[in-house]
Short mmCIF file of C-alpha atoms in Angstrom, two decimals:
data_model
loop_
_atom_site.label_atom_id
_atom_site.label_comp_id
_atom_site.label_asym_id
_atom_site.label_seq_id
_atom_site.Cartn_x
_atom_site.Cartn_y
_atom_site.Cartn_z
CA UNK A 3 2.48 -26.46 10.84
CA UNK A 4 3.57 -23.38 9.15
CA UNK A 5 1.30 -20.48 8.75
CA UNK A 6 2.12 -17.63 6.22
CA UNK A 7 0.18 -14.46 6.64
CA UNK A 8 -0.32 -12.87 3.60
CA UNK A 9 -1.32 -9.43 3.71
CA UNK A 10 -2.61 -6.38 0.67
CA UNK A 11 -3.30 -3.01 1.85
CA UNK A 12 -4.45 -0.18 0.29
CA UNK A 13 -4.23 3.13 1.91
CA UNK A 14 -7.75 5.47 1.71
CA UNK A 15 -8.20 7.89 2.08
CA UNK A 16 -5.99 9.47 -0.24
CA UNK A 17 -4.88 12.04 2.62
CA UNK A 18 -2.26 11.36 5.78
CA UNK A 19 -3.33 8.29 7.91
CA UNK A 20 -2.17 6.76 11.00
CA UNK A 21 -2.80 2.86 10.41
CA UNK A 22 -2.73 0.11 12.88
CA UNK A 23 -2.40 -3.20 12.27
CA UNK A 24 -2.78 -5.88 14.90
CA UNK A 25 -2.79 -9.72 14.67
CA UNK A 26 -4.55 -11.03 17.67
CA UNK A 27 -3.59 -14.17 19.69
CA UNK A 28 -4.44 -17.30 18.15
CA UNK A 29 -4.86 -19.13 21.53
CA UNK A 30 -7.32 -16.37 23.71
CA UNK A 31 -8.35 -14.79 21.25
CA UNK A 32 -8.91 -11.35 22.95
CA UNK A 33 -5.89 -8.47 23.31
CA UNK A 34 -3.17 -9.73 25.61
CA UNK A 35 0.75 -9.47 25.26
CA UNK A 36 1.25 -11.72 22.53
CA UNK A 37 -0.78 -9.49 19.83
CA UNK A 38 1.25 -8.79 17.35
CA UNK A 39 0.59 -4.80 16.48
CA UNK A 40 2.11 -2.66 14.87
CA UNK A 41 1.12 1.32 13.04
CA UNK A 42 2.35 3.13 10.46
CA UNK A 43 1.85 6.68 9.14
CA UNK A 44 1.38 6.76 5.56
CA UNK A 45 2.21 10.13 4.38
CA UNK A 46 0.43 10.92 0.85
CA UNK A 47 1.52 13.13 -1.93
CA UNK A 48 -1.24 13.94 -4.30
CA UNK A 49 1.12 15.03 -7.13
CA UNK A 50 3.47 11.99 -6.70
CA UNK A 51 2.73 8.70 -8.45
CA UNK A 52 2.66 5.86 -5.66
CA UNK A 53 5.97 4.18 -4.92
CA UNK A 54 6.46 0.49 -5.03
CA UNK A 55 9.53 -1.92 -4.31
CA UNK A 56 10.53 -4.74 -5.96
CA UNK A 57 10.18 -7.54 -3.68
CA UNK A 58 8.02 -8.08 -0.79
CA UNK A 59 9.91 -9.46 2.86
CA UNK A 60 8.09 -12.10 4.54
CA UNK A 61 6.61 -11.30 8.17
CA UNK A 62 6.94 -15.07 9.92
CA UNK A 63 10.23 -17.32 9.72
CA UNK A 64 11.12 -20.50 10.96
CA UNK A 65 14.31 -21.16 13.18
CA UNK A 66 15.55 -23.42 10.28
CA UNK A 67 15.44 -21.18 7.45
CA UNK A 68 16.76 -17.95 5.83
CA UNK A 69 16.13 -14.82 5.59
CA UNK A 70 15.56 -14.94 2.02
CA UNK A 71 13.93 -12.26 -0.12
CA UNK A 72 12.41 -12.62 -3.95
CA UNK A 73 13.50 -10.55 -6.06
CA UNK A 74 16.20 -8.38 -4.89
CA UNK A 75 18.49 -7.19 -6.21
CA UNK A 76 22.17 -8.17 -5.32
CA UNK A 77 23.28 -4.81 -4.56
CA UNK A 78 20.87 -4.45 -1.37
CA UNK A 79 22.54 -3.62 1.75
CA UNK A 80 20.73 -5.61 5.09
CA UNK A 81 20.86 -4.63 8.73
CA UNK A 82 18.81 -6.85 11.19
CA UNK A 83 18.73 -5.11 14.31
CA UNK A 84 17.06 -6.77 18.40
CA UNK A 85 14.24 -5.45 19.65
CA UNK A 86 16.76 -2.97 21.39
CA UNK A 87 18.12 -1.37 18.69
CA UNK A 88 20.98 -3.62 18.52
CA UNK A 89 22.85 -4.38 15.18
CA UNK A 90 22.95 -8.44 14.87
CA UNK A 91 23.46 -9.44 11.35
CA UNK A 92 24.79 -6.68 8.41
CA UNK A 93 25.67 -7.41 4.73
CA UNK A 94 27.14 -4.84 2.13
CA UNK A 95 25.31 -6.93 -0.49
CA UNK A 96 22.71 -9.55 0.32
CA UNK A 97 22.48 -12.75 -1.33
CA UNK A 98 19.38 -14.47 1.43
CA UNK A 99 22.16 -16.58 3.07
CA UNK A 100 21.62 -15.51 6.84
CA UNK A 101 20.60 -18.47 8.40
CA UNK A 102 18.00 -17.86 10.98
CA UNK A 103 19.26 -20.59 13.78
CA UNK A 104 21.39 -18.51 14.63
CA UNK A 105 18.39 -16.17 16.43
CA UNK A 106 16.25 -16.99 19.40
CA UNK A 107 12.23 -17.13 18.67
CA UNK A 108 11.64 -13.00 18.79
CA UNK A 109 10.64 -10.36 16.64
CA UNK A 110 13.29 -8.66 14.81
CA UNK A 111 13.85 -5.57 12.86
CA UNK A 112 15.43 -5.12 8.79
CA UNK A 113 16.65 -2.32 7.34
CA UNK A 114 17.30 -2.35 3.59
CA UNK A 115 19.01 0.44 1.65
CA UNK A 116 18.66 -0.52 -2.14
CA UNK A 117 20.82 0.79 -5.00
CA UNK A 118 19.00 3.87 -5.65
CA UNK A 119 19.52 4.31 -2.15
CA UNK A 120 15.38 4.04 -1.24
CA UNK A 121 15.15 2.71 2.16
CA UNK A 122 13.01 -0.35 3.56
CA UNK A 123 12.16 -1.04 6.71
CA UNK A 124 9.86 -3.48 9.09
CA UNK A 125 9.61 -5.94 11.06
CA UNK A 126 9.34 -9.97 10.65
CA UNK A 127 9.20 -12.78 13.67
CA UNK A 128 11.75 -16.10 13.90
CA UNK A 129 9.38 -18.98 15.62
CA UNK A 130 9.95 -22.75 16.22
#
C-alpha cells in the first residue's frame, strides 16, 4: 500500500518563524528514530508579495518509480544529493526520467535551480 502525504501550510504569523514539522512513527507511535522531522525558517518580508513555484515535489517515492515532477519546466537543473552531502544524480535539464531503483530505501536531498535562476530545495524519501 502506498501512502501519499499531502501537506498545505500557511505561515502566521506574518513575522520570522522557526517551523518544525515532524511525522511520527506509524508503528509506536511515540518519538523514536524513525520520525521523520524536519524545520524550516521562514523569513517574511512585509513589503514583498509571497513567492510561489510552479510545481510542487512529492515527499514519499517508491523504489520502482521516478522522480517525476508536474509541471516543470524543461529548463530546470536537478541535483539529488545522500544524506552526506554527496552528489548522486545531476541533470542540466530535467525531463522526470531518473529512475529511483537505482537508490537504496533512504531519505534524500533535491536541489532545483529554475530558469530565472530561483532555487528549490528539500527533502523526499525512496521506500519499498
Amino acid at each position: 500500500m502506498l501512502i501519499v502525504y499531502s501537506i498545505t501550510t500557511t505561515a502566521s504569523p506574518n513575522t520570522t518563524t522557526l517551523y518544525t514539522l515532524t511525522i511520527p512513527c506509524t508503528i509506536c507511535n511515540v518519538p523514536c528514530l524513525s520520525d521523520v522531522a524536519d524545520t524550516m525558517t521562514v523569513f517574511v518580508d512585509p513589503e514583498s508579495p509571497p513567492q510561489t513555484f510552479p510545481f510542487h515535489v512529492p515527499t514519499i517515492f517508491r523504489t520502482n518509480q521516478n522522480f517525476r515532477v508536474d509541471s516543470l519546466s524543461d529548463e530546470s537543473n536537478l541535483k539529488i544529493f545522500d544524506l552526506r552531502g554527496r552528489i548522486i544524480y545531476s541533470s542540466s535539464s530535467y525531463q522526470n526520467n531518473f529512475t529511483l531503483s537505482q537508490l537504496s530505501s533512504a531519505a534524500y536531498l533535491y536541489e532545483f535551480i529554475l530558469p530565472d535562476y530561483r532555487v528549490v530545495q528539500g527533502k523526499f524519501c525512496v521506500v519499498d
